[in-house]
Coordinates of C-alpha atoms in Angstrom, one line a residue:
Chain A
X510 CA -43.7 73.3 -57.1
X511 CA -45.2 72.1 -60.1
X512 CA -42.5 69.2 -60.5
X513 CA -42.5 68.5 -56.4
X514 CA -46.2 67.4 -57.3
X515 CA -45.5 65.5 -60.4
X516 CA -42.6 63.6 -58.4
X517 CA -45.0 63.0 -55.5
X518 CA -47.5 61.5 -57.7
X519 CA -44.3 59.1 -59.2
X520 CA -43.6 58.3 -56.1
X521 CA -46.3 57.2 -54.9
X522 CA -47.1 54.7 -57.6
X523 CA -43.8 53.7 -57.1
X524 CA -43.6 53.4 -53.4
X525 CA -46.9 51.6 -53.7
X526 CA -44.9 49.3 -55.7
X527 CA -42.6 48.6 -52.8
X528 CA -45.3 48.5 -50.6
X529 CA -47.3 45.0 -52.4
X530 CA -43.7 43.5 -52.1
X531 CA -42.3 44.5 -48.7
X532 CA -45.9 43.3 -47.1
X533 CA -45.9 40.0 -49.4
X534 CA -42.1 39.7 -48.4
X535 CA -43.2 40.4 -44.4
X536 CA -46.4 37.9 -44.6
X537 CA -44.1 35.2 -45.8
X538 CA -41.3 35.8 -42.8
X539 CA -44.7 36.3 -40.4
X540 CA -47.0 34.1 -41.2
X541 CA -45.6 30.9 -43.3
X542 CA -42.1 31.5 -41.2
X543 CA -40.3 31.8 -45.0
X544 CA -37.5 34.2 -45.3
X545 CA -38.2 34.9 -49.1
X546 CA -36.3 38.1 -49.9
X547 CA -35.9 36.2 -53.5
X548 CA -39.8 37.3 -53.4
X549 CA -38.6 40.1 -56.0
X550 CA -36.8 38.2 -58.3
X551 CA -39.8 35.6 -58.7
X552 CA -41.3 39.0 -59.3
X553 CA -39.5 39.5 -61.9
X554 CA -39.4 36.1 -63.6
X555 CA -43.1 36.6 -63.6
X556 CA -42.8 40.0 -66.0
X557 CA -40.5 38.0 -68.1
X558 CA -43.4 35.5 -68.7
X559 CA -45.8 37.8 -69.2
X560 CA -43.0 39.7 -72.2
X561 CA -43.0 36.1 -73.7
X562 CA -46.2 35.9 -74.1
X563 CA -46.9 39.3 -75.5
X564 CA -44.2 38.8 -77.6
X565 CA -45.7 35.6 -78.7
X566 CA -49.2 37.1 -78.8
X567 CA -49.1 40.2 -80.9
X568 CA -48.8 42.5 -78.0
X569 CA -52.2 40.9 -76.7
X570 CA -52.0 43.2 -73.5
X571 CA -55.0 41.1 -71.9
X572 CA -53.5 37.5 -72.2
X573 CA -49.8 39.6 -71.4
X574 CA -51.5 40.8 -68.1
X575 CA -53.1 37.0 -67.6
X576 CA -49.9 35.4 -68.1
X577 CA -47.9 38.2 -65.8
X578 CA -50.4 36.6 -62.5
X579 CA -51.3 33.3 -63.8
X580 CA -47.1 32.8 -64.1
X581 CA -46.7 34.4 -60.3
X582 CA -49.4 32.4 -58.5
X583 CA -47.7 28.7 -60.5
X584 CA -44.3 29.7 -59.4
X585 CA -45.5 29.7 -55.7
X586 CA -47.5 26.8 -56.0
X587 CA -44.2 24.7 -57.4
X588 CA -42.3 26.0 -54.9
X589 CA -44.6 25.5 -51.9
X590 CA -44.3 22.0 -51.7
X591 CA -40.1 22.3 -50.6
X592 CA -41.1 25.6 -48.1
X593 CA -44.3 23.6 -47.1
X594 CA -41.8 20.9 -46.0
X595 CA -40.2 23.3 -43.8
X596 CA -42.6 24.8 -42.4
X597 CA -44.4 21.3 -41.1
X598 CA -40.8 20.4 -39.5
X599 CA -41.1 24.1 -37.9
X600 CA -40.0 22.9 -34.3
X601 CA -37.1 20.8 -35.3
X602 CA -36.2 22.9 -38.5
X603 CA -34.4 26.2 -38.2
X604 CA -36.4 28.6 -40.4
X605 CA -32.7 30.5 -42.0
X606 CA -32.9 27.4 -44.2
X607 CA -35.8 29.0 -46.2
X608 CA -33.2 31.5 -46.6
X609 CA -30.8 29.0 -48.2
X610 CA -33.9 27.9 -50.3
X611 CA -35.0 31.6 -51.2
X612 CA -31.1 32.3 -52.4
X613 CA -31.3 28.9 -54.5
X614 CA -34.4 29.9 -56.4
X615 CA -33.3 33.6 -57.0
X616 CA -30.3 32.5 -58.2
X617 CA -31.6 30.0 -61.0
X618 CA -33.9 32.1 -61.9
X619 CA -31.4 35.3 -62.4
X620 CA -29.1 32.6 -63.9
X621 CA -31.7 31.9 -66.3
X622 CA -33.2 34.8 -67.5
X623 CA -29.4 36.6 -68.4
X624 CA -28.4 33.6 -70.5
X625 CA -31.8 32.0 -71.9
X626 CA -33.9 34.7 -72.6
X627 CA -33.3 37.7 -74.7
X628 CA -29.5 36.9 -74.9
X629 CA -29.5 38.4 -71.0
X630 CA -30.2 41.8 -72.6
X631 CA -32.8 43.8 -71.1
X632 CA -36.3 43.8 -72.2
X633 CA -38.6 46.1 -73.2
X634 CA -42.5 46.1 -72.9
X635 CA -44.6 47.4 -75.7
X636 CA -46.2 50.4 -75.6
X637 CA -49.9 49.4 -75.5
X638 CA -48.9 48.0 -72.2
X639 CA -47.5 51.0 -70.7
X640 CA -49.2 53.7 -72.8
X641 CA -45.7 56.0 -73.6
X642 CA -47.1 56.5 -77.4
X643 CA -50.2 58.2 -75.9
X644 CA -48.3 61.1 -74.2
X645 CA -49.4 61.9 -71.1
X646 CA -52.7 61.0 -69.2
X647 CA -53.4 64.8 -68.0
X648 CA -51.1 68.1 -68.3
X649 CA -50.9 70.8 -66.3
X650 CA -48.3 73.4 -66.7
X651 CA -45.1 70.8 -66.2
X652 CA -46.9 68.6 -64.7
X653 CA -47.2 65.6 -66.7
X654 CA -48.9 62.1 -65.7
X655 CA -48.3 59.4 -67.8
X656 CA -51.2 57.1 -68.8
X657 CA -49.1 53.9 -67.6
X658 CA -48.3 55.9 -64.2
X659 CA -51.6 56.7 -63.6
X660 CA -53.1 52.8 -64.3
X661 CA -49.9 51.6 -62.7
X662 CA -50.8 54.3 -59.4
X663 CA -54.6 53.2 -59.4
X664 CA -53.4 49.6 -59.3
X665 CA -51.1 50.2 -56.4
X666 CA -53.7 52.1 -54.5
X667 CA -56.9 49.6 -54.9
X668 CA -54.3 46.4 -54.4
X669 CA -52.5 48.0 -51.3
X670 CA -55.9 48.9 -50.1
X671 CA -57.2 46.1 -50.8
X672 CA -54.5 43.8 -49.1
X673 CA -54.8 45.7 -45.9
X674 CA -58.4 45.4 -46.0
X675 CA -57.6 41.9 -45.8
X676 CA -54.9 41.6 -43.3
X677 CA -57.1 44.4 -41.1
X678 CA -60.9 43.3 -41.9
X679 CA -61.2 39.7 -42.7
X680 CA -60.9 36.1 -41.0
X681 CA -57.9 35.1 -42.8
X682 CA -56.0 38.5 -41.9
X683 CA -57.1 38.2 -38.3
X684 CA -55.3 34.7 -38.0
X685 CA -52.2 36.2 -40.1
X686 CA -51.8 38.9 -38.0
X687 CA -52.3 36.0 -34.5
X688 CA -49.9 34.3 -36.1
X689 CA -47.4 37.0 -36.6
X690 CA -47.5 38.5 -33.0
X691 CA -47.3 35.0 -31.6
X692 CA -47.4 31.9 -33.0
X693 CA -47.1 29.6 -30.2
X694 CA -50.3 31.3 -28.9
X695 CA -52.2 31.1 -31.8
X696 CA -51.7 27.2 -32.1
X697 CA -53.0 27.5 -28.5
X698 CA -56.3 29.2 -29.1
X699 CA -56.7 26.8 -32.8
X700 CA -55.4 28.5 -35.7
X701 CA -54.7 25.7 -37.8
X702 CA -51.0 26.9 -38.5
X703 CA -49.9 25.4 -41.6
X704 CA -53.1 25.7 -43.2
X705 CA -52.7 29.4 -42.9
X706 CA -49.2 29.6 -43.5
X707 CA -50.4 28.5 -46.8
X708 CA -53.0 30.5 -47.2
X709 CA -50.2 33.8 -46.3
X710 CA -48.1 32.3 -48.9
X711 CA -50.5 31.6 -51.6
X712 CA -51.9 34.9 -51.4
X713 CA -48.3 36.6 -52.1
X714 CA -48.7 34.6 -54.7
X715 CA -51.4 36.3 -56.3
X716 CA -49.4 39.7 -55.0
X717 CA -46.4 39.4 -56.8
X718 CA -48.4 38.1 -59.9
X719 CA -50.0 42.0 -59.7
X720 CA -46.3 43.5 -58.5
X721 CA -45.0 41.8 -61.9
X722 CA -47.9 43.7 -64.1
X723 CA -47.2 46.9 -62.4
X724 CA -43.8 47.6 -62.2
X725 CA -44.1 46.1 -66.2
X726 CA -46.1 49.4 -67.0
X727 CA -44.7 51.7 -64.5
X728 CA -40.9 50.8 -65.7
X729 CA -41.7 49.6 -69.4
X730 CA -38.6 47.5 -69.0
X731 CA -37.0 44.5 -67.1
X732 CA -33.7 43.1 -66.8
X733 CA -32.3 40.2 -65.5
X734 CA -30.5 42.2 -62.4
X735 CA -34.1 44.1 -61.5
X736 CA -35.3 41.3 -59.1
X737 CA -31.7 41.5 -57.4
X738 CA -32.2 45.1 -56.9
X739 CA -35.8 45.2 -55.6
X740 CA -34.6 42.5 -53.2
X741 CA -31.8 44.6 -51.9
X742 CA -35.0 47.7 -51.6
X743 CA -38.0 45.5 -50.4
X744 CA -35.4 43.5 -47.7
X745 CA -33.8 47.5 -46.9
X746 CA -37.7 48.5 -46.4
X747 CA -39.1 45.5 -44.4
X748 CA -35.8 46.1 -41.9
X749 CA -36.0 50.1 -41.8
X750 CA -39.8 49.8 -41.1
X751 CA -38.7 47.0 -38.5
X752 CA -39.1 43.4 -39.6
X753 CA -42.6 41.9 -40.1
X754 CA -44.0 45.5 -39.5
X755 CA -46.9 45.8 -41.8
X756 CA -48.2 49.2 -41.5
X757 CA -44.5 50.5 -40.8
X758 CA -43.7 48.9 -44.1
X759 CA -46.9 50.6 -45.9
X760 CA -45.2 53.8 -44.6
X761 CA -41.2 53.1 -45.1
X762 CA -42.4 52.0 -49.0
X763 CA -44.6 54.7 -50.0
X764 CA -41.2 57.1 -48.2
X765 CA -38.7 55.2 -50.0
X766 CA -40.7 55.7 -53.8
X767 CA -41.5 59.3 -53.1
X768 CA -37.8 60.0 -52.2
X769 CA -36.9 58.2 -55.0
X770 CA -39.2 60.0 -57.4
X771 CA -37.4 63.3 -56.0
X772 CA -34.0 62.8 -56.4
X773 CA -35.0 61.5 -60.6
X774 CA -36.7 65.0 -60.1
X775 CA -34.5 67.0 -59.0
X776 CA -31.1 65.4 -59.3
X777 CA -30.2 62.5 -61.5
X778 CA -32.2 59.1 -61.9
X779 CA -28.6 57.3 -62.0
X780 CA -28.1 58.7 -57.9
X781 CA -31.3 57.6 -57.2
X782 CA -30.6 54.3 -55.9
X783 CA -27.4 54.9 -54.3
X784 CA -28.8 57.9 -52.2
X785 CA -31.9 55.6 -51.2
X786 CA -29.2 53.4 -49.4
X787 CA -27.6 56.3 -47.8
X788 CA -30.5 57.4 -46.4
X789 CA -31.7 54.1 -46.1
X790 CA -28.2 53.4 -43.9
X791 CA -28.3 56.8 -42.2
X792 CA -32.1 55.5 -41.1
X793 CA -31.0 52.2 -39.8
X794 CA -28.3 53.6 -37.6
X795 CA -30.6 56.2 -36.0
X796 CA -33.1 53.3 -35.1
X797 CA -31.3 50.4 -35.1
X798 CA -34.5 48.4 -34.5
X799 CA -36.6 50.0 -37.3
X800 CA -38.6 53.4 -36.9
X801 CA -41.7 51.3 -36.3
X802 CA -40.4 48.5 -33.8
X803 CA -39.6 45.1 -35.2
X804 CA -42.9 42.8 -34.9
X805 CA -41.6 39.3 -34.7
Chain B
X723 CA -76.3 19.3 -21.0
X724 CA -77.0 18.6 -17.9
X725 CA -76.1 15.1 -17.6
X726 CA -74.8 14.8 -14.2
X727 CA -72.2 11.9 -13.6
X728 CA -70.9 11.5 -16.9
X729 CA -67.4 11.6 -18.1
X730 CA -66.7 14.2 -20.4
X731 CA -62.9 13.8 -20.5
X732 CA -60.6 11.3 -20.0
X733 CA -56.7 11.0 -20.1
X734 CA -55.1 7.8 -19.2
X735 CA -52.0 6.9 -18.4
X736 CA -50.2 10.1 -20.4
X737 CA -46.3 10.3 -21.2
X738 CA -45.3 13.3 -22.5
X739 CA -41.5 14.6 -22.7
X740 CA -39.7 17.4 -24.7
X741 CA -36.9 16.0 -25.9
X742 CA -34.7 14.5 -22.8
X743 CA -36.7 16.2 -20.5
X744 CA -40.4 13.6 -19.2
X745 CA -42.9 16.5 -18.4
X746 CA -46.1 14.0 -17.9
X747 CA -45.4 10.0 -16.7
X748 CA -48.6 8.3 -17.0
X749 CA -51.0 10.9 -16.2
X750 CA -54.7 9.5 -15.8
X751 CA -57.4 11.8 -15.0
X752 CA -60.9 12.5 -15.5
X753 CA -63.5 15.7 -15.4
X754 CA -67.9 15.1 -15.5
X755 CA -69.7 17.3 -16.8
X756 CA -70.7 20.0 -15.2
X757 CA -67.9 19.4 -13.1
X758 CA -64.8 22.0 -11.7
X759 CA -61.6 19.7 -11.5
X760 CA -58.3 21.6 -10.3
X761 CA -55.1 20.3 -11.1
X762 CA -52.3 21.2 -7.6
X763 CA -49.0 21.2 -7.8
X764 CA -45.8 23.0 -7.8
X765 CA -44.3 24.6 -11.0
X766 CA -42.4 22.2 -13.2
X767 CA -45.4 19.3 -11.5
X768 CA -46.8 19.2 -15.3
X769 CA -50.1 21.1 -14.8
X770 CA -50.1 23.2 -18.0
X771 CA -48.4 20.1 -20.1
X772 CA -51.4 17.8 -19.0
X773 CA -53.2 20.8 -20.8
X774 CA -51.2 21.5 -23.5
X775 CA -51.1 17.9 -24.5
X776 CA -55.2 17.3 -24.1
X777 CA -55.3 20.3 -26.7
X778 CA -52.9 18.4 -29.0
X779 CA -49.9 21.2 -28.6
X780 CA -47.9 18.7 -28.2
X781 CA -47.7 15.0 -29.5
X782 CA -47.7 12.3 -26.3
X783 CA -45.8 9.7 -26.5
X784 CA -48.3 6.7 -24.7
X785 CA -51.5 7.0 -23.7
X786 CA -54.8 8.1 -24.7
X787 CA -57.2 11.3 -24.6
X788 CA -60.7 10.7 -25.0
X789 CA -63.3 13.5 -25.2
X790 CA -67.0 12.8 -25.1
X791 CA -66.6 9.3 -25.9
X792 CA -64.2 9.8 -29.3
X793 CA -60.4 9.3 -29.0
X794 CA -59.2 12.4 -29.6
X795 CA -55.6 11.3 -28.5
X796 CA -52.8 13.4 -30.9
X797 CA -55.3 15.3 -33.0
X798 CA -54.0 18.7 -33.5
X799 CA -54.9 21.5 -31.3
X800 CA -57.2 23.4 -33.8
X801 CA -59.4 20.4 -34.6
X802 CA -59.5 19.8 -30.2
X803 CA -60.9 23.4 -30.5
X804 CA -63.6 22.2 -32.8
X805 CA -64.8 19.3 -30.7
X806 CA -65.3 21.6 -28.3
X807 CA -62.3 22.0 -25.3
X808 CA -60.9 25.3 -25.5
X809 CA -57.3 26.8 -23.3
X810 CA -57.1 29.8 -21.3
X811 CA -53.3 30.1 -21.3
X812 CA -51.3 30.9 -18.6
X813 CA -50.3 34.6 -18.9
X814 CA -53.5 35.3 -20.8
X815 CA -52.3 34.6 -24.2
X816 CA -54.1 37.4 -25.5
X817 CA -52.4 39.4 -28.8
X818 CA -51.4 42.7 -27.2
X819 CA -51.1 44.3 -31.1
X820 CA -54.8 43.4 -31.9
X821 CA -58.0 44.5 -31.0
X822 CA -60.5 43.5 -27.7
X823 CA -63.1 42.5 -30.7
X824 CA -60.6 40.8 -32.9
X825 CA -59.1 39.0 -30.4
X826 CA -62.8 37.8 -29.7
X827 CA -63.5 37.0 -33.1
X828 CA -60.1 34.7 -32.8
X829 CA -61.7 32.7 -30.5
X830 CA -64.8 31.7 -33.0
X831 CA -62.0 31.1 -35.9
X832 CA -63.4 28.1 -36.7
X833 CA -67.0 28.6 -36.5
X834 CA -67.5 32.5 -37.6
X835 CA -71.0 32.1 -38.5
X836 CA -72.6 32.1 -34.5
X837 CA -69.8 35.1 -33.6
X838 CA -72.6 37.7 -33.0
X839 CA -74.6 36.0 -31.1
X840 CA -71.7 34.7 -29.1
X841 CA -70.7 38.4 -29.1
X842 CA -73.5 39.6 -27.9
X843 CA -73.2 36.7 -24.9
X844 CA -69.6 37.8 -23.9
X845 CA -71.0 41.6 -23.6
X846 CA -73.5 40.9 -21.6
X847 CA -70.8 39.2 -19.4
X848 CA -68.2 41.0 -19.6
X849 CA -69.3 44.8 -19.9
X850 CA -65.8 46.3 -19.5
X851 CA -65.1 43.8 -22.6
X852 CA -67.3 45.6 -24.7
X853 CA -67.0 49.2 -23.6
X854 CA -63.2 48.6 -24.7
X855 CA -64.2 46.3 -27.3
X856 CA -62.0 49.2 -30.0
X857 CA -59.4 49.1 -28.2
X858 CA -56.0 47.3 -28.1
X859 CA -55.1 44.4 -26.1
X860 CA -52.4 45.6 -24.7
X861 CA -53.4 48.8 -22.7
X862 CA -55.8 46.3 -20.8
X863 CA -55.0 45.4 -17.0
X864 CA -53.5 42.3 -16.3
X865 CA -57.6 41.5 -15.0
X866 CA -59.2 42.3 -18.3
X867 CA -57.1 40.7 -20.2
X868 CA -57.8 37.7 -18.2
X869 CA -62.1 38.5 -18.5
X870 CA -60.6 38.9 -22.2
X871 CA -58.9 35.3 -22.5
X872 CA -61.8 33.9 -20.6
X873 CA -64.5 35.4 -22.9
X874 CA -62.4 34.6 -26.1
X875 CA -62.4 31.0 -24.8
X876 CA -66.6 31.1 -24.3
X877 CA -66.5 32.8 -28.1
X878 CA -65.3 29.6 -29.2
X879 CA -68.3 27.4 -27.9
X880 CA -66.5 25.5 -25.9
X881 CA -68.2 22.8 -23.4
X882 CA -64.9 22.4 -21.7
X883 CA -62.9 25.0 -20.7
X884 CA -59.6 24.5 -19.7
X885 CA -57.6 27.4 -17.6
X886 CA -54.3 27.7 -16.6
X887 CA -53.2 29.9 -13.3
X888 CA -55.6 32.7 -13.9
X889 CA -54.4 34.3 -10.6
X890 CA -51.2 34.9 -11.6
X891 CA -50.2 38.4 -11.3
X892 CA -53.3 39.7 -10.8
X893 CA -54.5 41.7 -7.5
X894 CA -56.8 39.2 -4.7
X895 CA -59.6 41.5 -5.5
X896 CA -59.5 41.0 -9.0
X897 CA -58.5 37.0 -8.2
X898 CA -61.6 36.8 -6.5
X899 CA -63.6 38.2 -9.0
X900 CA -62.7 35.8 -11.8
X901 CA -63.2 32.7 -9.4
X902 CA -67.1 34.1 -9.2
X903 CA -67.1 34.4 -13.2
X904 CA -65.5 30.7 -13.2
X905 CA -68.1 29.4 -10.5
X906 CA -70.8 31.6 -12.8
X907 CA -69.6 29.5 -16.1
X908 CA -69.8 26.2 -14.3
X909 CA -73.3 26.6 -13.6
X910 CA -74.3 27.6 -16.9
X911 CA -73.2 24.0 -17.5
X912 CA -69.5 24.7 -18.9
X913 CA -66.7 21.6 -17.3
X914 CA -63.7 23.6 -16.5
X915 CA -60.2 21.5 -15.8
X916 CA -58.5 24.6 -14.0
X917 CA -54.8 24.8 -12.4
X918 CA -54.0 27.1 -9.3
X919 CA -51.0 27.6 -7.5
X920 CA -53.7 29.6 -5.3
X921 CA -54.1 25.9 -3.5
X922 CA -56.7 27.3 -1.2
X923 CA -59.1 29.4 -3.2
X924 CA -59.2 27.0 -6.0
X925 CA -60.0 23.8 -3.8
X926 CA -63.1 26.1 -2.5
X927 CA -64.3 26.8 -5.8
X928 CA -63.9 23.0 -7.3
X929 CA -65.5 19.6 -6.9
X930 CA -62.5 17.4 -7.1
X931 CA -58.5 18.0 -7.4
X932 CA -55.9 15.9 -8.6
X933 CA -52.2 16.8 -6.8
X934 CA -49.1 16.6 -9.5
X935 CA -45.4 16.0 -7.9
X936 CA -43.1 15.9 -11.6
X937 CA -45.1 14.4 -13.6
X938 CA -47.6 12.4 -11.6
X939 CA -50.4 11.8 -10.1
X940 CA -49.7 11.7 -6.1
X941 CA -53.3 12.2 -4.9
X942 CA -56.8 12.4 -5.6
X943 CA -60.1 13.1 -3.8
X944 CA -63.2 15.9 -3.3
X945 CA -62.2 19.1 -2.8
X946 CA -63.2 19.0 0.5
X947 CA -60.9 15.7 1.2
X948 CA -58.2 17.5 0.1
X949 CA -58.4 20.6 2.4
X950 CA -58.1 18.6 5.0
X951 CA -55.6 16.6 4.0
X952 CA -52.6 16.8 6.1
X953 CA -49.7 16.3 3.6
X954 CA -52.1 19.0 1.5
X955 CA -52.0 21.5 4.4
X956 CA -48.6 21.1 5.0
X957 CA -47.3 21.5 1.5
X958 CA -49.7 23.7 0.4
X959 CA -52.0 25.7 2.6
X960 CA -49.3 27.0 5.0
X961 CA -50.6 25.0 8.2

């Protein structure tokens, strides 16, 4: 029982995790009409920075943190001007060539961080950052909470909350969600549609920038395959939940982290993506359409 | 508001086509204020592309738009909304996923700060709208959702309101009530530009009518002109 809890609480932080992606992922196909499922890997590039700078700092966890989303939100501002060009040519453009664009940047990037940086091997982020020297956060019996898990859980709970607050409370997330249901009829009752596609896309900006600092304290390490592999997950999520599905996706994440957290539990850690597919597949061919309905 | 006699919109001479199809060739037409103008025709005739291209939806390819006095030809639709013409859609165009309230709010996007008030306004007109204003779109009947496209449209302070076959689908009871809520919104001052396949009940309810034959303009006159019309009777009025 005692480690059922302790893998529920890892679970969720992780799932959480998957969460700020697969709705940043799903805003971007919804809203700003981009099918990024390189999302991750920029993700990714983003811990990298913020392991540079660290590095370069002294281990200066507030300028590593800084860098981590200042590096996230610059990414998706030099990239927005080639997606932005899409997205104006929406009627005439087919919106699978974001897709070729996505592939293109989460290639370079993956390309780039195995030879350039660290001679490819995979990185490691210092301890201050994700608090391992400290022991654990709180004990009881076998259950033990990491100090980095429980920042990286508190983070994943106030930013998840915090984005659905937005998407579910405010004027911006009203015309996201218009936008997603049906776009042609939110141009007809004036939602300026590229100036919130923008909007969607700048604030997964600032949501991967968090994802990066995260998963940095949650994992404690990066590689250069990691963004590849929470792009297979986040894309895996976003379709089980049923594509552009925002609170099936809140659900399908949080799932998919807490099964994951079991199987380390109980099993093997080296199983536990391999039987998150399975399941994952088994899923998919039960509801073909995602458990929740797609929302396109 | 009440100045009687003066234009408040103006299209003239509109070409619209998507792609190698013309929808609209040479269009001109014109609503007063204060004034219910219904566009006839059959389907295909161009009624909701005059409308979609007055709100910017789509680009025209000649011809001009003008809107109290400013050329408002090709702006996009959002900044039509802000000068103040707002769509009904045909079908509603309501988002079945969201809220009665947010889809309210939707319709003051671009001017959030007078929402209450304009809240308070659609209540009082809508009273169904606000005891399901919780609820979601979708489990409305095909008549609120129309009270609710209607109201979103008034949310957005419009002083034209454009609507687009608000019968469709729905019951004659329920067709006869939102005639009375359009007749109601006239006389509070709103223009409407409305389009009917209901040729009967919408030249009652109007001041003038323009009759659309793919494309174009065919006829113009007073409502009542029209219902006597002969070609009008015969084409459209059964007689």
């Amino acid at each position: 029982m005692e480690i059922f809890i302790a893998q529920i609480i890892n679970g969720i932080s992780l799932g959480s995790i998957y969460v700020l992606l697969v709705t940043g992922f799903n805003l971007l196909l919804l809203v700003a009409m981009i099918i990024h499922f390189s999302f991750p890997i920029v993700v990714v590039l983003s811990m990298y920075v913020s392991w540079i700078v660290l590095g370069l700092t002294g281990n200066n966890i507030f300028l590593g943190v800084i860098a981590g989303i200042v590096s996230a939100i610059l990414i998706n501002i030099i990239t927005a001007p080639m997606f932005q060009h899409i997205m104006k040519k929406r009627g005439d453009v087919d919106i699978n060539s974001t897709m070729v664009l996505s592939m293109g940047i989460g290639m370079i990037i993956t390309d780039f961080l195995s030879h350039s940086v660290n001679s490819g091997f995979p990185i490691a982020f210092p301890d201050n950052l994700t608090g391992r020297n400290l022991g654990a956060f709180f004990q009881i019996g076998m259950i033990s909470i990491s100090r980095g898990d429980m920042i990286s859980l508190s983070m994943g709970i106030v930013f998840v909350l915090g984005l659905f607050w937005i998407l579910y409370k405010t004027r911006a997330g009203r015309a996201f969600r218009a936008i997603a249901e049906d776009p042609a009829g939110a141009k007809l009752v004036g939602i300026p549609i590229l100036k919130t596609g923008l909007q969607s896309y700048a604030m997964t900006g600032v949501l991967g920038g968090v994802s990066a600092v995260s998963i940095a304290i949650l994992l404690g390490s990066a590689s250069p395959g990691l963004g590849d592999q929470l792009g297979h997950k986040v894309l895996a999520v976003s379709i089980i939940a049923g594509l552009g599905n925002l609170k099936g996706g809140l659900i399908i994440g949080i799932l998919l982290g807490i099964l994951e957290a079991l199987v380390q539990g109980y099993w093997s850690g080296t199983w536990s993506n391999s039987i998150a597919f399975v399941v994952m597949l088994l899923a998919i061919l039960i509801k073909p359409k995602g458990i929740f309905g797609i929302k396109l | 508001m009440n100045r009687q006699n003066e234009t408040i919109l103006k299209v003239d001479d509109v070409y619209l086509s998507y792609g190698h199809v013309e929808a609209l060739k040479g269009v001109s037409l014109e609503v007063k204020r204060g004034e219910i103008v219904v566009l006839v025709g059959a389907n295909g005739a161009g009624k909701t592309s005059i409308m979609e291209s007055i709100l910017g939806v789509y680009q025209s390819r000649k011809g001009t738009v003008t809107f109290k006095d400013k050329n408002v030809t090709n702006l996009s639709a959002d900044k039509i909304v802000r000068k103040g013409i707002y769509l009904v859609p045909e079908g509603r165009g309501v988002f079945a996923s969201m809220t009665v309230i947010d889809n309210l709010l939707l319709g003051a996007h671009h001017n959030l700060k007078n929402a209450k008030a304009k809240l308070t306004y659609v209540y009082d007109l809508f009273p169904i709208l606000s005891e399901r204003r919780n609820q979601i779109a979708g489990t409305l009947s095909g008549g609120e959702r129309q009270m609710l496209a209607i109201a979103r449209a008034l949310m957005s302070n419009p002083e034209m309101i454009m609507v687009d076959e608000p019968s469709i689908g729905l019951a004659p009871k329920i067709v006869s009530d939102i005639f009375k809520i359009l007749k109601e919104l006239n006389k509070e001052g709103y223009s409407i530009l409305l389009s009917e396949q209901n040729v009967y009940k919408a030249l009652k309810l109007s001041h003038r009518g323009y009759v659309l034959e793919t494309g174009k303009v065919v006829l113009t006159g007073t409502s009542e002109e029209l219902l006597i019309n002969p070609e009008i009777r015969k084409a459209y009025l059964g007689a």
